[in-house]
Amino acid sequence: MPASHTAEHASHDLRHHFADMEQQKETATLGMWLFLVTEVMFFGGMFCAYLLYRLDYYTAWVAGSERMNIYLGTTNTAVLICSSLTMVLAVHFAKLGNRKATAIFLILTIVLGLGFLGIKAVEYHEHWVNHEVPGPNFHFEAPKPGASLQYSPKNVEIFFSLYFAMTGLHAIHMIIGVGLLTWLLVRNARGDFSPYYNSPVEMTGLYWHFVDVVWIYLFPLLYLIRHK
Amino acid sequence: MASAAITQDEKTNYLNADYGIKSWLLTTDHKRIALLYLISITMFFFLGGFFAMLIRLELLTPAGDLVTSDTYNKLFTMHGIVMVFLFLIPAVPTVLGNFLVPMMIGAKDLAFPKLNLASWYVYMLGGGWVLYAIITGGVDTGWTFYTPYSTTFSNTNVVAAAVGIFIAGFSSIFTGINFIVTIHRMRAPGLTWRRLPLFIWSNYATSVIMVLGTPVLAITLLLVAAERLFHLGIFNAQLGGDPLLFQHLFWFYSHPAVYIMILPGMGVISEVVTCFSRKRVFGYDFVALASICIAVLGFLVWAHHMFVAGISVYAAMVFSLLTFFVAIPSAVKVFNWIATMYQGSISFETPMLYAFGFIGLFTMGGMTGLFLGSLGIDVHVHDTYFVVAHFHYVMVGGMVMAYMCGLHFWWPKITGKMYPEGWAKLSALLTFVGFNLTFFPQFILGYMGMPRRYHAYPPEFQVLNVLSTAGASVLAVGYVLPMIYFVWSLRYGQDAGPNPWRAAGLEWMTSSPPPTSNFETTPVVTWEAYNYDEIDKQQEVPVAS
Amino acid sequence: MSEHAQPTVKSFFGIWLALLVLTAITTAASFLELGPFNAIVALFIATCKASLVVLFFMEARHLPKITKVVIITALFFLGILLTLTMTDFMTRLLGR
């Protein structure tokens, strides 16, 4: 009975152009990693801009970074790390075929993801109130002559432009991730996943962890420049 | 004979397996998706060609009398955007590659059939955005979107065009991922890497560039759009932004994109040259590795587009040197094709004529690229018609020739029908003659100092410009003619049979047009690629049994 | 719940704890005056954290060789983008 059950599962979930489930799974994994490569290059373009301007306008970078809310930033980093843990557990239980535990951890991941976005929104709001959003509304005090940190407020606007571009794009990735997790939750409830077929959970997990890794770099690069 | 023809007709293939518009728009069959791409890409090719015709008409006379300078700016911009992003980059991979990659490696389909269909929809969506930008007033930044003009000063639809290209970029990325995974994971038993057709190698290298480069263009255009829409200040020189940063990021993709365009074409030529020389390709390993080398080295040379833009002299020397390196693998390919022909039994069917055209024109395009890669000469001819002629020799003389070559070579496989050989030879000839007449005068014009991107010019340049416009008309006939006889052949063409060229390769071992699953049974490969000596031996020996 | 005392689950929690500790360290270190080492420390810790996530949560340790090559290729070309762009900016003012 278990053997025939396995075979039935396999034939149902195997797409016609693959020889067996293992080939199908390896194919999905390789495809997902290649997609992550494109994501690395995608964010890479912005890291390139960041590196150039940081070298050119280091003092403005310090001035801009000092306006970051380091406590909210650190909290958000912790939130994202926790969500990675719940994600990895969701994948783990999906592989074991435990639908209930999978659902619980998917929900936890969604909640943590939304929490991250909420905290980010609070930070954005603070920046808006403080006139730190680039554009006509932007205003940044010039340093007093003789102050230890000399910078041009214009250059600080570049810092904030990059800050919003990088964290904004990261937030969009988070929103997409939450959408994917919700879709997984529905499919999990429908009983689509089993120990033989759980690639969507695993692939979404890879994506989620990747978004986490991007933040792990964004955090020190944007929040933690505190010395000239 | 008659009975054989009837069974051929009755056989279900991918074309008659299912009917109705829905069976096409929702298909996941790589062969049908290839045809969807073929139709849409041809459409964009003629749209881009239409802009080119207007440009050439304007340049018929020295005075700027046909269109205003603003309109002219839009014309060459839209010609560039449509041709580069919506034709040259996707053409060979998505049409021929989509059709052939699974067949050449003995697979039933690409690894991700739904992603493949999605890539077509994404392409159409991106193309739609670009069309929208064109219809609602056009863009005038040049296809390169240089800042600060694109971010600050241009009053045209920069955002719509940039978003269109951004979206179309994802179609490239999807195709690239699909090819790489397919080639790694879906090869038939016995089909080792060193037995792969060179077309597969070149598409693999292309896919690597697509996956690594396209995202950088995507983010760059996104930042330009964000700068216009949300007043971000990343390239803004008023805030201290570096205008060259945009050029670095743009060319990091857009130079390798040249290899996205030419590499699959080189793959086509390798297939055709071996088939019509009846010989195994000379130096298989070198040709295969050259593809990978081009993909890698292609990423190291981008700043040669920026020699006069104010980059550091030291960096310019480094990039100039690296530019010379990338010529080596390209030359390896050319020499190996010629060595393949040497002492082969060459026949002059249409695809081979196109291949001859490719080799000659690509060599000229490549060699003039070395002129431009040399710092001193580049300062003299930068932004003149010399540059225009150079990249058209590579793009049109190289890539479009290779695309036409591939279409003629695999048309019998795709449709099961033969086109009229005489007309096809004529069109190959017209294309070659028309092309040279169009673009060779531009080398001279550029060397004499005629700058690109102006709608008026001094009267002493008129003779060469008239020649160029005349050539463009011949070239247009050379492109329209195949359209007509290809469509004609669908109804009236002779049945091609599975292998009209007696070519090697798995795709020729199944019926034409192929069945939906490509092969009745998964093939097992026990032979090397391009085993033409064995194929010809089998045909010479009278069948005993 | 599946009550197998899975060693993997335990190791996931271990990695999680390590990531949280490293986050605390990197924030704390940013308050110290270390000169150029502030940036080095911050990036070193970030790389440690990223490696932990990639190797353990994304299970890059058990991937087939080809996928590992894919990852390394991505980092290599990101490096090319950054270094070759910088060859221009870093040397532009030399000799003026």
Coordinates of N, CA and C in Angstrom, one line a residue, chain B residues 180-321:
Chain B
I180 N 19.4 27.6 -19.7 CA 20.5 27.1 -18.9 C 20.1 25.8 -18.2
V181 N 18.9 25.9 -17.5 CA 18.5 24.7 -16.8 C 18.2 23.6 -17.8
T182 N 17.6 23.9 -18.9 CA 17.3 22.8 -19.8 C 18.5 22.1 -20.3
I183 N 19.5 22.9 -20.7 CA 20.8 22.3 -21.2 C 21.5 21.5 -20.2
H184 N 21.4 21.9 -18.9 CA 22.0 21.2 -17.9 C 21.3 19.9 -17.5
R185 N 20.0 20.0 -17.5 CA 19.2 18.9 -16.8 C 18.5 18.0 -17.8
M186 N 18.2 18.4 -19.0 CA 17.3 17.7 -19.9 C 17.9 17.0 -21.1
R187 N 19.2 16.9 -21.1 CA 19.9 16.2 -22.3 C 19.5 14.8 -22.3
A188 N 19.4 14.3 -23.6 CA 19.1 12.9 -23.8 C 20.3 12.0 -23.3
P189 N 20.0 10.8 -23.0 CA 21.1 9.9 -22.5 C 22.2 9.8 -23.6
G190 N 23.4 9.9 -23.1 CA 24.5 9.8 -24.1 C 24.9 11.1 -24.7
L191 N 24.1 12.1 -24.5 CA 24.4 13.4 -25.1 C 25.3 14.2 -24.2
T192 N 26.6 13.9 -24.2 CA 27.5 14.6 -23.3 C 27.8 16.0 -23.8
W193 N 28.4 16.8 -22.9 CA 28.7 18.2 -23.3 C 29.4 18.3 -24.6
R194 N 30.4 17.4 -24.8 CA 31.2 17.5 -26.0 C 30.6 16.9 -27.2
R195 N 29.3 16.4 -27.1 CA 28.6 15.9 -28.2 C 27.5 16.9 -28.6
L196 N 27.4 18.0 -27.8 CA 26.3 19.0 -28.1 C 26.5 19.7 -29.4
P197 N 25.5 20.0 -30.1 CA 25.6 20.9 -31.3 C 26.2 22.2 -30.8
L198 N 26.9 22.9 -31.7 CA 27.5 24.2 -31.3 C 26.4 25.3 -31.1
F199 N 25.3 25.1 -31.8 CA 24.1 26.0 -31.6 C 23.7 26.0 -30.1
I200 N 23.8 24.8 -29.5 CA 23.5 24.8 -28.0 C 24.5 25.5 -27.2
W201 N 25.8 25.3 -27.5 CA 26.8 26.0 -26.8 C 26.6 27.5 -26.9
S202 N 26.3 28.0 -28.1 CA 26.3 29.4 -28.2 C 25.0 29.9 -27.5
N203 N 23.9 29.2 -27.5 CA 22.7 29.6 -26.8 C 23.0 29.6 -25.3
Y204 N 23.8 28.6 -24.9 CA 24.1 28.5 -23.5 C 24.8 29.8 -23.0
A205 N 25.9 30.1 -23.8 CA 26.7 31.3 -23.5 C 25.8 32.6 -23.5
T206 N 24.9 32.7 -24.5 CA 24.0 33.8 -24.6 C 23.1 33.9 -23.3
S207 N 22.6 32.7 -22.9 CA 21.8 32.7 -21.7 C 22.5 33.2 -20.5
V208 N 23.8 32.8 -20.4 CA 24.6 33.3 -19.2 C 24.6 34.8 -19.2
I209 N 24.8 35.4 -20.4 CA 24.9 36.9 -20.4 C 23.5 37.5 -20.1
M210 N 22.5 36.8 -20.6 CA 21.1 37.3 -20.3 C 20.9 37.4 -18.8
V211 N 21.3 36.3 -18.1 CA 21.0 36.1 -16.7 C 21.8 37.1 -15.9
L212 N 23.1 37.3 -16.3 CA 24.0 38.2 -15.5 C 23.8 39.6 -15.9
G213 N 23.5 40.0 -17.1 CA 23.5 41.4 -17.5 C 22.2 42.1 -17.4
T214 N 21.1 41.4 -17.9 CA 19.8 42.1 -18.0 C 19.4 42.7 -16.7
P215 N 19.6 42.1 -15.5 CA 19.1 42.8 -14.3 C 19.8 44.1 -14.1
V216 N 21.0 44.3 -14.5 CA 21.7 45.6 -14.3 C 21.1 46.6 -15.1
L217 N 20.7 46.3 -16.4 CA 20.0 47.3 -17.2 C 18.7 47.6 -16.6
A218 N 18.0 46.5 -16.1 CA 16.7 46.7 -15.5 C 16.7 47.7 -14.4
I219 N 17.7 47.6 -13.4 CA 17.7 48.5 -12.3 C 18.1 49.9 -12.8
T220 N 19.0 50.0 -13.8 CA 19.4 51.3 -14.2 C 18.2 52.1 -14.8
L221 N 17.4 51.4 -15.7 CA 16.3 52.1 -16.3 C 15.3 52.4 -15.2
L222 N 15.1 51.5 -14.2 CA 14.2 51.7 -13.1 C 14.6 53.0 -12.4
L223 N 15.9 53.2 -12.1 CA 16.4 54.3 -11.4 C 16.1 55.6 -12.2
V224 N 16.3 55.5 -13.6 CA 16.0 56.7 -14.4 C 14.6 57.0 -14.3
A225 N 13.7 56.0 -14.4 CA 12.3 56.3 -14.3 C 11.9 56.9 -12.9
A226 N 12.6 56.3 -11.8 CA 12.3 56.8 -10.5 C 12.8 58.3 -10.3
E227 N 13.9 58.6 -11.0 CA 14.4 59.9 -10.9 C 13.4 60.9 -11.6
R228 N 12.8 60.5 -12.7 CA 11.8 61.4 -13.3 C 10.5 61.5 -12.5
L229 N 10.1 60.3 -12.0 CA 8.8 60.3 -11.4 C 8.8 60.8 -9.9
F230 N 9.8 60.3 -9.1 CA 9.8 60.6 -7.7 C 10.9 61.6 -7.3
H231 N 11.6 62.2 -8.2 CA 12.6 63.1 -7.9 C 13.8 62.5 -7.1
L232 N 14.0 61.2 -7.2 CA 15.2 60.7 -6.6 C 16.4 61.4 -7.3
G233 N 17.5 61.4 -6.6 CA 18.7 62.1 -7.2 C 19.9 61.3 -7.4
I234 N 19.8 60.2 -8.0 CA 20.9 59.3 -8.1 C 21.9 59.7 -9.2
F235 N 21.4 60.1 -10.4 CA 22.2 60.5 -11.4 C 22.3 62.0 -11.6
N236 N 21.6 62.7 -10.7 CA 21.5 64.2 -10.8 C 22.7 64.9 -10.5
A237 N 23.3 65.5 -11.6 CA 24.6 66.2 -11.4 C 24.4 67.5 -10.5
Q238 N 23.3 68.0 -10.4 CA 23.1 69.2 -9.6 C 23.3 68.9 -8.1
L239 N 23.1 67.6 -7.7 CA 23.3 67.2 -6.3 C 24.7 66.6 -6.2
G240 N 25.5 66.6 -7.2 CA 26.8 66.0 -7.1 C 26.8 64.6 -7.7
G241 N 25.7 64.2 -8.4 CA 25.7 62.8 -9.0 C 26.6 62.7 -10.1
D242 N 27.2 61.6 -10.4 CA 28.2 61.4 -11.5 C 27.5 61.0 -12.7
P243 N 27.5 61.8 -13.8 CA 26.8 61.4 -15.0 C 27.4 60.1 -15.6
L244 N 28.6 59.8 -15.4 CA 29.2 58.6 -16.0 C 28.7 57.4 -15.3
L245 N 28.2 57.5 -14.1 CA 27.7 56.3 -13.4 C 26.6 55.6 -14.2
F246 N 25.7 56.4 -14.8 CA 24.7 55.8 -15.6 C 25.3 55.1 -16.8
Q247 N 26.3 55.7 -17.4 CA 26.9 55.1 -18.6 C 27.6 53.8 -18.3
H248 N 28.2 53.7 -17.1 CA 28.9 52.5 -16.7 C 27.8 51.4 -16.5
L249 N 26.8 51.7 -15.8 CA 25.7 50.7 -15.5 C 25.0 50.3 -16.8
F250 N 24.8 51.3 -17.7 CA 24.1 51.0 -18.9 C 24.9 50.1 -19.8
W251 N 26.2 50.4 -19.9 CA 27.0 49.6 -20.9 C 27.4 48.3 -20.2
F252 N 27.4 48.2 -18.9 CA 27.7 46.9 -18.3 C 26.7 45.8 -18.9
Y253 N 25.5 46.2 -19.1 CA 24.6 45.3 -19.8 C 24.7 45.4 -21.3
S254 N 24.7 46.7 -21.8 CA 24.5 46.9 -23.2 C 25.7 46.5 -24.1
H255 N 26.9 46.5 -23.5 CA 27.9 45.9 -24.4 C 27.8 44.4 -24.5
P256 N 27.7 43.6 -23.3 CA 27.4 42.2 -23.5 C 26.2 41.9 -24.3
A257 N 25.2 42.8 -24.3 CA 24.0 42.6 -25.1 C 24.4 42.4 -26.6
V258 N 25.5 43.1 -27.0 CA 25.9 42.8 -28.4 C 26.2 41.4 -28.6
Y259 N 26.8 40.7 -27.6 CA 27.1 39.3 -27.7 C 25.8 38.4 -27.5
I260 N 24.8 39.0 -26.8 CA 23.5 38.3 -26.8 C 23.0 38.2 -28.2
M261 N 23.2 39.3 -29.0 CA 22.7 39.3 -30.3 C 23.5 38.4 -31.3
I262 N 24.9 38.5 -31.1 CA 25.7 37.8 -32.2 C 25.9 36.3 -31.9
L263 N 26.1 36.0 -30.6 CA 26.4 34.6 -30.2 C 25.5 33.5 -30.8
P264 N 24.2 33.7 -30.6 CA 23.3 32.7 -31.2 C 23.4 32.6 -32.7
G265 N 23.7 33.8 -33.3 CA 23.9 33.8 -34.8 C 25.1 33.0 -35.1
M266 N 26.2 33.1 -34.3 CA 27.4 32.3 -34.6 C 27.0 30.8 -34.5
G267 N 26.1 30.4 -33.6 CA 25.7 29.0 -33.4 C 25.0 28.6 -34.7
V268 N 24.2 29.4 -35.3 CA 23.5 29.0 -36.5 C 24.5 28.8 -37.6
I269 N 25.5 29.7 -37.7 CA 26.5 29.5 -38.8 C 27.3 28.2 -38.6
S270 N 27.6 27.9 -37.4 CA 28.3 26.6 -37.2 C 27.5 25.4 -37.7
E271 N 26.2 25.4 -37.5 CA 25.4 24.3 -37.9 C 25.4 24.3 -39.5
V272 N 25.2 25.5 -40.1 CA 25.0 25.5 -41.5 C 26.3 25.2 -42.3
V273 N 27.4 25.8 -41.8 CA 28.6 25.6 -42.5 C 29.0 24.1 -42.5
T274 N 28.9 23.5 -41.4 CA 29.2 22.0 -41.3 C 28.3 21.2 -42.3
C275 N 27.0 21.6 -42.3 CA 26.1 20.8 -43.1 C 26.4 20.9 -44.5
F276 N 26.6 22.1 -45.0 CA 26.8 22.3 -46.5 C 28.3 22.2 -46.9
S277 N 29.2 21.8 -45.9 CA 30.5 21.4 -46.3 C 30.7 19.9 -46.1
R278 N 29.7 19.3 -45.6 CA 29.7 17.8 -45.3 C 30.9 17.5 -44.5
K279 N 31.2 18.2 -43.5 CA 32.4 17.9 -42.7 C 32.1 18.2 -41.2
R280 N 32.8 17.5 -40.4 CA 32.7 17.8 -38.9 C 33.4 19.2 -38.8
V281 N 32.9 20.0 -37.8 CA 33.4 21.3 -37.7 C 34.9 21.2 -37.3
F282 N 35.7 22.1 -37.8 CA 37.1 22.1 -37.5 C 37.3 22.6 -36.0
G283 N 38.0 21.8 -35.2 CA 38.3 22.3 -33.8 C 37.0 22.5 -33.0
Y284 N 36.2 21.5 -32.9 CA 35.0 21.6 -32.1 C 35.2 22.2 -30.7
D285 N 36.1 21.7 -30.0 CA 36.3 22.2 -28.6 C 36.6 23.7 -28.6
F286 N 37.4 24.2 -29.6 CA 37.7 25.6 -29.6 C 36.5 26.5 -29.9
V287 N 35.7 26.0 -30.8 CA 34.5 26.8 -31.2 C 33.6 26.9 -30.0
A288 N 33.4 25.7 -29.3 CA 32.5 25.7 -28.2 C 33.1 26.6 -27.0
L289 N 34.4 26.4 -26.8 CA 34.9 27.3 -25.7 C 34.9 28.7 -26.0
A290 N 35.1 29.0 -27.3 CA 35.1 30.4 -27.7 C 33.8 31.1 -27.3
S291 N 32.7 30.4 -27.4 CA 31.4 30.9 -27.0 C 31.4 31.4 -25.6
I292 N 32.0 30.5 -24.7 CA 32.0 30.8 -23.3 C 33.0 32.0 -23.1
C293 N 34.1 31.9 -23.8 CA 35.1 33.0 -23.6 C 34.5 34.4 -24.0
I294 N 33.7 34.4 -25.1 CA 33.1 35.6 -25.5 C 32.1 36.1 -24.4
A295 N 31.4 35.2 -23.9 CA 30.4 35.6 -22.8 C 31.1 36.2 -21.7
V296 N 32.3 35.6 -21.2 CA 33.0 36.2 -20.1 C 33.7 37.4 -20.4
L297 N 34.5 37.4 -21.5 CA 35.3 38.6 -21.9 C 34.4 39.8 -22.2
G298 N 33.2 39.4 -22.8 CA 32.2 40.5 -23.2 C 31.8 41.4 -22.0
F299 N 32.0 40.9 -20.8 CA 31.6 41.6 -19.6 C 32.8 42.6 -19.2
L300 N 33.9 42.5 -19.8 CA 35.1 43.2 -19.3 C 35.4 44.4 -20.2
V301 N 34.6 44.8 -21.1 CA 35.1 45.7 -22.1 C 34.2 46.9 -22.2
W302 N 33.1 47.0 -21.4 CA 32.0 48.0 -21.7 C 32.5 49.4 -21.8
A303 N 33.5 49.8 -21.1 CA 33.8 51.3 -21.0 C 34.4 51.7 -22.3
H304 N 34.6 50.8 -23.3 CA 35.2 51.4 -24.6 C 34.1 52.2 -25.3
H305 N 32.9 52.2 -24.8 CA 31.8 53.1 -25.3 C 32.0 54.5 -24.8
M306 N 32.9 54.6 -23.8 CA 32.9 55.9 -23.0 C 34.3 56.6 -23.1
F307 N 35.1 56.2 -24.1 CA 36.5 56.8 -24.2 C 36.5 58.3 -24.2
V308 N 35.5 58.9 -24.9 CA 35.5 60.3 -25.0 C 34.6 61.0 -24.0
A309 N 34.0 60.2 -23.1 CA 33.0 60.7 -22.2 C 33.6 61.3 -21.0
G310 N 34.9 61.1 -20.8 CA 35.6 61.7 -19.7 C 36.0 60.7 -18.6
I311 N 36.1 59.4 -19.0 CA 36.6 58.4 -18.0 C 38.1 58.6 -17.9
S312 N 38.6 58.0 -16.8 CA 40.0 58.1 -16.6 C 40.9 57.5 -17.7
V313 N 42.0 58.1 -18.0 CA 42.8 57.6 -19.1 C 43.4 56.2 -18.8
Y314 N 43.6 56.0 -17.5 CA 44.2 54.7 -17.1 C 43.1 53.6 -17.3
A315 N 41.9 53.9 -16.9 CA 40.8 52.9 -17.1 C 40.6 52.7 -18.6
A316 N 40.7 53.8 -19.3 CA 40.5 53.6 -20.8 C 41.5 52.7 -21.4
M317 N 42.8 52.8 -20.9 CA 43.8 51.9 -21.5 C 43.5 50.4 -21.1
V318 N 43.0 50.2 -19.9 CA 42.7 48.8 -19.5 C 41.6 48.3 -20.4
F319 N 40.5 49.1 -20.5 CA 39.4 48.6 -21.3 C 39.7 48.5 -22.8
S320 N 40.7 49.3 -23.3 CA 41.1 49.2 -24.7 C 41.8 47.8 -24.9
L321 N 42.7 47.5 -23.9 CA 43.4 46.2 -24.0 C 42.5 45.1 -24.0

